[in-house]
Amino acid sequence: MSQIIALTLKNLKKIGIEHEIPNITEENAEFLKNLISERNPQHMLEIGTANGYSALHFSLALSESSDLVTIEQAWNMHTFAVENFKNCKVKNITAIWWDAKKILPKLRMEYFDLIYIDAMKKEYLEYFLASLTIATAYAVFIIDDVEKFRDKMEDFYEWLHDNQIPYKIEKTDIDDSIMIIERKDVVLWDKFS
Ligand SMILES: C[S@@+](CC[C@H](N)C(=O)[O-])C[C@H]1O[C@@H](n2cnc3c(N)ncnc32)[C@H](O)[C@@H]1O
């Protein structure tokens, strides 16, 4: 890791604590980086950039030919994240300032092979459904904070249950857990009835 990225990550973590920005924990970042290295996605998508802390971590695990698109709806967060990516001279991150619910349907179909969801908990079902068409057939969805904020995403859990979609929950740190869903397991029978 370059010194500037290491320093920026350290600084962002400090700013995150001071300003109560819910950045991923270091344990979670390490877990996700290992998962990225294993899956080696060509095109990764993050929903919820905040100050760019997680995106910077992810960029370190992506291969040289891979890229990350990250979406943030708060202008101040987006501009701060962009400044951080520029300062770190990271070239494989594209930051989009927009409401994810509105921009997701406009993104390229069957393009992203790893989709990380970490934005407004009560909107998880909307992000997930809007991401299905832009995911490749073998994409993986990583959905953050699924235990601590379960009450805010009951509609998402219900939808998974009603559609019999299998998922795995990994305890990545003492704080919370992530959910892993394989796109190939998302079979929506009612589409064909
Ligand atoms: C938990 S924070 C993201 C933390 C970041 N992934 C990290 O670990 O460094 C969630 C972010 O999602 C953003 N957000 C909330 N609703 C959104 C939406 N509909 N579209 C895009 N971003 C959204 C919030 O402004 C906030 O900055």
PDB file of C-alpha atoms and ligand atoms in Angstrom:
ATOM      1  CA  MET A   1       0.000   0.000   0.000  1.00  0.00           C
ATOM      2  CA  SER A   2       1.356   3.431  -0.886  1.00  0.00           C
ATOM      3  CA  GLN A   3       2.130   5.747   1.996  1.00  0.00           C
ATOM      4  CA  ILE A   4      -0.388   8.341   0.849  1.00  0.00           C
ATOM      5  CA  ILE A   5      -3.230   5.786   0.813  1.00  0.00           C
ATOM      6  CA  ALA A   6      -2.231   4.465   4.242  1.00  0.00           C
ATOM      7  CA  LEU A   7      -2.168   8.019   5.631  1.00  0.00           C
ATOM      8  CA  THR A   8      -5.467   8.935   3.983  1.00  0.00           C
ATOM      9  CA  LEU A   9      -7.168   5.816   5.369  1.00  0.00           C
ATOM     10  CA  LYS A  10      -5.874   6.640   8.840  1.00  0.00           C
ATOM     11  CA  ASN A  11      -7.061  10.232   8.518  1.00  0.00           C
ATOM     12  CA  LEU A  12     -10.477   9.243   7.139  1.00  0.00           C
ATOM     13  CA  LYS A  13     -11.003   6.822   9.998  1.00  0.00           C
ATOM     14  CA  LYS A  14     -10.261   9.626  12.470  1.00  0.00           C
ATOM     15  CA  ILE A  15     -12.589  12.061  10.665  1.00  0.00           C
ATOM     16  CA  GLY A  16     -15.236   9.324  10.494  1.00  0.00           C
ATOM     17  CA  ILE A  17     -15.129   8.856  14.270  1.00  0.00           C
ATOM     18  CA  GLU A  18     -15.163  12.614  14.945  1.00  0.00           C
ATOM     19  CA  HIS A  19     -18.078  13.277  12.567  1.00  0.00           C
ATOM     20  CA  GLU A  20     -19.937  10.016  13.210  1.00  0.00           C
ATOM     21  CA  ILE A  21     -19.581   8.795   9.630  1.00  0.00           C
ATOM     22  CA  PRO A  22     -20.427   5.075   9.739  1.00  0.00           C
ATOM     23  CA  ASN A  23     -17.353   3.783   7.903  1.00  0.00           C
ATOM     24  CA  ILE A  24     -16.740   0.055   7.804  1.00  0.00           C
ATOM     25  CA  THR A  25     -14.549  -1.316  10.562  1.00  0.00           C
ATOM     26  CA  GLU A  26     -10.996  -2.425   9.814  1.00  0.00           C
ATOM     27  CA  GLU A  27     -11.994  -6.070  10.400  1.00  0.00           C
ATOM     28  CA  ASN A  28     -14.830  -5.718   7.926  1.00  0.00           C
ATOM     29  CA  ALA A  29     -12.509  -4.025   5.415  1.00  0.00           C
ATOM     30  CA  GLU A  30     -10.006  -6.895   5.724  1.00  0.00           C
ATOM     31  CA  PHE A  31     -12.753  -9.501   5.285  1.00  0.00           C
ATOM     32  CA  LEU A  32     -14.122  -7.716   2.210  1.00  0.00           C
ATOM     33  CA  LYS A  33     -10.652  -7.248   0.702  1.00  0.00           C
ATOM     34  CA  ASN A  34     -10.009 -10.992   1.023  1.00  0.00           C
ATOM     35  CA  LEU A  35     -13.349 -11.682  -0.612  1.00  0.00           C
ATOM     36  CA  ILE A  36     -12.515  -9.261  -3.453  1.00  0.00           C
ATOM     37  CA  SER A  37      -9.131 -10.954  -3.951  1.00  0.00           C
ATOM     38  CA  GLU A  38     -10.826 -14.372  -4.077  1.00  0.00           C
ATOM     39  CA  ARG A  39     -13.615 -13.352  -6.462  1.00  0.00           C
ATOM     40  CA  ASN A  40     -11.436 -11.032  -8.543  1.00  0.00           C
ATOM     41  CA  PRO A  41     -14.322  -8.939  -9.903  1.00  0.00           C
ATOM     42  CA  GLN A  42     -13.752  -6.967 -13.105  1.00  0.00           C
ATOM     43  CA  HIS A  43     -16.367  -4.342 -12.266  1.00  0.00           C
ATOM     44  CA  MET A  44     -17.360  -3.660  -8.685  1.00  0.00           C
ATOM     45  CA  LEU A  45     -20.191  -1.402  -7.532  1.00  0.00           C
ATOM     46  CA  GLU A  46     -20.538   0.233  -4.119  1.00  0.00           C
ATOM     47  CA  ILE A  47     -23.792   1.855  -2.995  1.00  0.00           C
ATOM     48  CA  GLY A  48     -22.914   4.354  -0.239  1.00  0.00           C
ATOM     49  CA  THR A  49     -19.505   6.028  -0.682  1.00  0.00           C
ATOM     50  CA  ALA A  50     -19.540   8.361   2.346  1.00  0.00           C
ATOM     51  CA  ASN A  51     -16.016   9.843   2.629  1.00  0.00           C
ATOM     52  CA  GLY A  52     -14.499   7.127   0.410  1.00  0.00           C
ATOM     53  CA  TYR A  53     -12.958   5.074   3.215  1.00  0.00           C
ATOM     54  CA  SER A  54     -14.308   1.688   2.134  1.00  0.00           C
ATOM     55  CA  ALA A  55     -13.805   2.456  -1.582  1.00  0.00           C
ATOM     56  CA  LEU A  56     -10.122   3.238  -0.981  1.00  0.00           C
ATOM     57  CA  HIS A  57      -9.725  -0.057   0.859  1.00  0.00           C
ATOM     58  CA  PHE A  58     -11.485  -1.937  -1.960  1.00  0.00           C
ATOM     59  CA  SER A  59      -9.347  -0.295  -4.646  1.00  0.00           C
ATOM     60  CA  LEU A  60      -6.299  -1.883  -2.985  1.00  0.00           C
ATOM     61  CA  ALA A  61      -7.728  -5.380  -3.400  1.00  0.00           C
ATOM     62  CA  LEU A  62      -8.939  -4.962  -6.973  1.00  0.00           C
ATOM     63  CA  SER A  63      -6.658  -6.146  -9.749  1.00  0.00           C
ATOM     64  CA  GLU A  64      -5.029  -3.531 -11.997  1.00  0.00           C
ATOM     65  CA  SER A  65      -7.526  -4.070 -14.785  1.00  0.00           C
ATOM     66  CA  SER A  66     -10.575  -3.906 -12.497  1.00  0.00           C
ATOM     67  CA  ASP A  67     -12.564  -0.891 -11.469  1.00  0.00           C
ATOM     68  CA  LEU A  68     -14.998   0.325  -8.851  1.00  0.00           C
ATOM     69  CA  VAL A  69     -18.026   2.551  -9.328  1.00  0.00           C
ATOM     70  CA  THR A  70     -19.253   4.100  -6.085  1.00  0.00           C
ATOM     71  CA  ILE A  71     -22.517   6.017  -5.596  1.00  0.00           C
ATOM     72  CA  GLU A  72     -23.248   8.657  -2.962  1.00  0.00           C
ATOM     73  CA  GLN A  73     -26.233  10.972  -2.730  1.00  0.00           C
ATOM     74  CA  ALA A  74     -24.845  13.538  -0.259  1.00  0.00           C
ATOM     75  CA  TRP A  75     -22.933  16.210  -2.200  1.00  0.00           C
ATOM     76  CA  ASN A  76     -20.510  17.080   0.627  1.00  0.00           C
ATOM     77  CA  MET A  77     -19.588  13.413   1.095  1.00  0.00           C
ATOM     78  CA  HIS A  78     -19.226  12.835  -2.634  1.00  0.00           C
ATOM     79  CA  THR A  79     -16.915  15.827  -3.173  1.00  0.00           C
ATOM     80  CA  PHE A  80     -14.811  14.913  -0.150  1.00  0.00           C
ATOM     81  CA  ALA A  81     -14.480  11.324  -1.384  1.00  0.00           C
ATOM     82  CA  VAL A  82     -13.478  12.508  -4.872  1.00  0.00           C
ATOM     83  CA  GLU A  83     -10.823  14.768  -3.333  1.00  0.00           C
ATOM     84  CA  ASN A  84      -9.464  11.799  -1.383  1.00  0.00           C
ATOM     85  CA  PHE A  85      -9.335   9.553  -4.470  1.00  0.00           C
ATOM     86  CA  LYS A  86      -7.515  12.308  -6.383  1.00  0.00           C
ATOM     87  CA  ASN A  87      -5.010  12.938  -3.601  1.00  0.00           C
ATOM     88  CA  CYS A  88      -4.271   9.218  -3.479  1.00  0.00           C
ATOM     89  CA  LYS A  89      -3.912   9.137  -7.287  1.00  0.00           C
ATOM     90  CA  VAL A  90      -6.325   6.214  -7.414  1.00  0.00           C
ATOM     91  CA  LYS A  91      -7.434   5.745 -10.998  1.00  0.00           C
ATOM     92  CA  ASN A  92      -9.740   2.748 -10.774  1.00  0.00           C
ATOM     93  CA  ILE A  93     -12.591   4.452  -8.877  1.00  0.00           C
ATOM     94  CA  THR A  94     -15.451   6.331 -10.540  1.00  0.00           C
ATOM     95  CA  ALA A  95     -17.572   8.276  -8.076  1.00  0.00           C
ATOM     96  CA  ILE A  96     -21.180   9.118  -8.929  1.00  0.00           C
ATOM     97  CA  TRP A  97     -23.164  11.761  -7.080  1.00  0.00           C
ATOM     98  CA  TRP A  98     -26.800  10.676  -7.249  1.00  0.00           C
ATOM     99  CA  ASP A  99     -29.551   8.839  -5.445  1.00  0.00           C
ATOM    100  CA  ALA A 100     -28.712   5.179  -6.037  1.00  0.00           C
ATOM    101  CA  LYS A 101     -32.386   4.290  -6.492  1.00  0.00           C
ATOM    102  CA  LYS A 102     -32.556   6.633  -9.487  1.00  0.00           C
ATOM    103  CA  ILE A 103     -29.187   5.938 -11.094  1.00  0.00           C
ATOM    104  CA  LEU A 104     -29.052   2.131 -10.753  1.00  0.00           C
ATOM    105  CA  PRO A 105     -31.649   1.465 -13.482  1.00  0.00           C
ATOM    106  CA  LYS A 106     -29.591   3.655 -15.849  1.00  0.00           C
ATOM    107  CA  LEU A 107     -26.311   1.742 -15.429  1.00  0.00           C
ATOM    108  CA  ARG A 108     -25.037  -0.838 -17.899  1.00  0.00           C
ATOM    109  CA  MET A 109     -26.908  -4.132 -17.828  1.00  0.00           C
ATOM    110  CA  GLU A 110     -25.142  -7.342 -16.802  1.00  0.00           C
ATOM    111  CA  TYR A 111     -21.964  -5.425 -16.020  1.00  0.00           C
ATOM    112  CA  PHE A 112     -21.068  -5.589 -12.311  1.00  0.00           C
ATOM    113  CA  ASP A 113     -19.769  -8.804 -10.845  1.00  0.00           C
ATOM    114  CA  LEU A 114     -19.515  -7.655  -7.232  1.00  0.00           C
ATOM    115  CA  ILE A 115     -22.103  -5.330  -5.706  1.00  0.00           C
ATOM    116  CA  TYR A 116     -21.610  -3.966  -2.199  1.00  0.00           C
ATOM    117  CA  ILE A 117     -24.627  -2.336  -0.539  1.00  0.00           C
ATOM    118  CA  ASP A 118     -23.952   0.022   2.400  1.00  0.00           C
ATOM    119  CA  ALA A 119     -26.367   2.966   2.215  1.00  0.00           C
ATOM    120  CA  MET A 120     -29.801   3.704   3.724  1.00  0.00           C
ATOM    121  CA  LYS A 121     -30.883   0.504   5.484  1.00  0.00           C
ATOM    122  CA  LYS A 122     -34.616   0.907   4.816  1.00  0.00           C
ATOM    123  CA  GLU A 123     -33.897   1.171   1.070  1.00  0.00           C
ATOM    124  CA  TYR A 124     -31.966  -2.103   0.789  1.00  0.00           C
ATOM    125  CA  LEU A 125     -34.734  -3.949  -1.012  1.00  0.00           C
ATOM    126  CA  GLU A 126     -34.967  -1.174  -3.607  1.00  0.00           C
ATOM    127  CA  TYR A 127     -31.204  -1.161  -4.214  1.00  0.00           C
ATOM    128  CA  PHE A 128     -31.138  -4.921  -4.452  1.00  0.00           C
ATOM    129  CA  LEU A 129     -34.002  -5.179  -6.934  1.00  0.00           C
ATOM    130  CA  ALA A 130     -32.607  -2.305  -9.023  1.00  0.00           C
ATOM    131  CA  SER A 131     -29.195  -4.031  -9.115  1.00  0.00           C
ATOM    132  CA  LEU A 132     -30.411  -7.383 -10.403  1.00  0.00           C
ATOM    133  CA  THR A 133     -30.335  -6.382 -14.080  1.00  0.00           C
ATOM    134  CA  ILE A 134     -26.939  -4.646 -13.871  1.00  0.00           C
ATOM    135  CA  ALA A 135     -25.331  -7.686 -12.202  1.00  0.00           C
ATOM    136  CA  THR A 136     -23.645 -10.370 -14.265  1.00  0.00           C
ATOM    137  CA  ALA A 137     -25.047 -13.906 -14.058  1.00  0.00           C
ATOM    138  CA  TYR A 138     -22.279 -14.913 -11.612  1.00  0.00           C
ATOM    139  CA  ALA A 139     -22.176 -11.707  -9.601  1.00  0.00           C
ATOM    140  CA  VAL A 140     -22.077 -11.674  -5.828  1.00  0.00           C
ATOM    141  CA  PHE A 141     -23.990  -9.228  -3.632  1.00  0.00           C
ATOM    142  CA  ILE A 142     -22.461  -8.183  -0.318  1.00  0.00           C
ATOM    143  CA  ILE A 143     -24.961  -6.493   1.934  1.00  0.00           C
ATOM    144  CA  ASP A 144     -23.679  -4.743   5.044  1.00  0.00           C
ATOM    145  CA  ASP A 145     -25.096  -4.232   8.558  1.00  0.00           C
ATOM    146  CA  VAL A 146     -27.762  -6.897   8.207  1.00  0.00           C
ATOM    147  CA  GLU A 147     -28.075  -7.827  11.888  1.00  0.00           C
ATOM    148  CA  LYS A 148     -27.810  -4.563  13.791  1.00  0.00           C
ATOM    149  CA  PHE A 149     -30.308  -2.834  11.500  1.00  0.00           C
ATOM    150  CA  ARG A 150     -32.480  -5.819  10.665  1.00  0.00           C
ATOM    151  CA  ASP A 151     -35.594  -4.001  11.880  1.00  0.00           C
ATOM    152  CA  LYS A 152     -35.011  -1.336   9.206  1.00  0.00           C
ATOM    153  CA  MET A 153     -34.844  -3.900   6.409  1.00  0.00           C
ATOM    154  CA  GLU A 154     -37.651  -6.296   7.294  1.00  0.00           C
ATOM    155  CA  ASP A 155     -39.152  -5.914   3.796  1.00  0.00           C
ATOM    156  CA  PHE A 156     -35.845  -7.099   2.328  1.00  0.00           C
ATOM    157  CA  TYR A 157     -35.732 -10.192   4.563  1.00  0.00           C
ATOM    158  CA  GLU A 158     -39.390 -10.889   3.780  1.00  0.00           C
ATOM    159  CA  TRP A 159     -38.755 -10.612   0.041  1.00  0.00           C
ATOM    160  CA  LEU A 160     -35.824 -13.059   0.290  1.00  0.00           C
ATOM    161  CA  HIS A 161     -37.972 -15.438   2.291  1.00  0.00           C
ATOM    162  CA  ASP A 162     -41.006 -15.170  -0.031  1.00  0.00           C
ATOM    163  CA  ASN A 163     -38.848 -15.773  -3.093  1.00  0.00           C
ATOM    164  CA  GLN A 164     -36.833 -18.533  -1.409  1.00  0.00           C
ATOM    165  CA  ILE A 165     -33.535 -16.809  -2.133  1.00  0.00           C
ATOM    166  CA  PRO A 166     -30.641 -18.459  -0.274  1.00  0.00           C
ATOM    167  CA  TYR A 167     -28.184 -16.238   1.551  1.00  0.00           C
ATOM    168  CA  LYS A 168     -25.232 -16.584   3.868  1.00  0.00           C
ATOM    169  CA  ILE A 169     -24.530 -14.378   6.876  1.00  0.00           C
ATOM    170  CA  GLU A 170     -20.919 -13.837   7.932  1.00  0.00           C
ATOM    171  CA  LYS A 171     -20.017 -12.297  11.251  1.00  0.00           C
ATOM    172  CA  THR A 172     -17.205 -10.015  10.122  1.00  0.00           C
ATOM    173  CA  ASP A 173     -16.688  -8.066  13.338  1.00  0.00           C
ATOM    174  CA  ILE A 174     -18.199  -7.677  16.800  1.00  0.00           C
ATOM    175  CA  ASP A 175     -20.284  -4.795  15.515  1.00  0.00           C
ATOM    176  CA  ASP A 176     -22.298  -6.513  12.796  1.00  0.00           C
ATOM    177  CA  SER A 177     -22.538  -9.038   9.963  1.00  0.00           C
ATOM    178  CA  ILE A 178     -22.690  -9.056   6.197  1.00  0.00           C
ATOM    179  CA  MET A 179     -25.009 -11.013   3.933  1.00  0.00           C
ATOM    180  CA  ILE A 180     -23.762 -12.764   0.811  1.00  0.00           C
ATOM    181  CA  ILE A 181     -26.131 -13.563  -2.046  1.00  0.00           C
ATOM    182  CA  GLU A 182     -25.104 -15.176  -5.313  1.00  0.00           C
ATOM    183  CA  ARG A 183     -26.886 -13.687  -8.339  1.00  0.00           C
ATOM    184  CA  LYS A 184     -27.242 -17.154  -9.869  1.00  0.00           C
ATOM    185  CA  ASP A 185     -29.410 -18.144  -6.878  1.00  0.00           C
ATOM    186  CA  VAL A 186     -31.875 -15.328  -7.501  1.00  0.00           C
ATOM    187  CA  VAL A 187     -34.495 -17.087  -9.580  1.00  0.00           C
ATOM    188  CA  LEU A 188     -37.765 -15.207  -9.820  1.00  0.00           C
ATOM    189  CA  TRP A 189     -40.366 -17.728 -10.909  1.00  0.00           C
ATOM    190  CA  ASP A 190     -43.224 -15.248 -11.123  1.00  0.00           C
ATOM    191  CA  LYS A 191     -41.435 -13.665 -14.119  1.00  0.00           C
ATOM    192  CA  PHE A 192     -42.259 -16.790 -16.109  1.00  0.00           C
ATOM    193  CA  SER A 193     -45.784 -17.485 -14.893  1.00  0.00           C
TER     194      SER A 193
HETATM  195  C1  LIG B   1     -22.849   3.671   5.942  1.00  0.00           C
HETATM  196  S1  LIG B   1     -22.436   5.061   4.999  1.00  0.00           S
HETATM  197  C2  LIG B   1     -21.309   4.417   3.824  1.00  0.00           C
HETATM  198  C3  LIG B   1     -19.970   4.117   4.433  1.00  0.00           C
HETATM  199  C4  LIG B   1     -18.924   3.731   3.436  1.00  0.00           C
HETATM  200  N1  LIG B   1     -19.316   2.578   2.648  1.00  0.00           N
HETATM  201  C5  LIG B   1     -17.651   3.389   4.173  1.00  0.00           C
HETATM  202  O1  LIG B   1     -17.615   2.336   4.827  1.00  0.00           O
HETATM  203  O2  LIG B   1     -16.706   4.195   4.112  1.00  0.00           O
HETATM  204  C6  LIG B   1     -23.869   5.243   4.000  1.00  0.00           C
HETATM  205  C7  LIG B   1     -23.800   6.347   2.957  1.00  0.00           C
HETATM  206  O3  LIG B   1     -24.874   6.129   2.039  1.00  0.00           O
HETATM  207  C8  LIG B   1     -25.356   7.366   1.602  1.00  0.00           C
HETATM  208  N2  LIG B   1     -26.717   7.169   1.057  1.00  0.00           N
HETATM  209  C9  LIG B   1     -27.881   7.040   1.752  1.00  0.00           C
HETATM  210  N3  LIG B   1     -28.904   6.847   0.905  1.00  0.00           N
HETATM  211  C10 LIG B   1     -28.387   6.857  -0.346  1.00  0.00           C
HETATM  212  C11 LIG B   1     -28.939   6.709  -1.641  1.00  0.00           C
HETATM  213  N4  LIG B   1     -30.258   6.533  -1.813  1.00  0.00           N
HETATM  214  N5  LIG B   1     -28.121   6.761  -2.711  1.00  0.00           N
HETATM  215  C12 LIG B   1     -26.781   6.949  -2.543  1.00  0.00           C
HETATM  216  N6  LIG B   1     -26.185   7.095  -1.332  1.00  0.00           N
HETATM  217  C13 LIG B   1     -26.980   7.048  -0.258  1.00  0.00           C
HETATM  218  C14 LIG B   1     -25.305   8.238   2.845  1.00  0.00           C
HETATM  219  O4  LIG B   1     -25.299   9.617   2.492  1.00  0.00           O
HETATM  220  C15 LIG B   1     -24.022   7.754   3.514  1.00  0.00           C
HETATM  221  O5  LIG B   1     -22.928   8.578   3.165  1.00  0.00           O
END
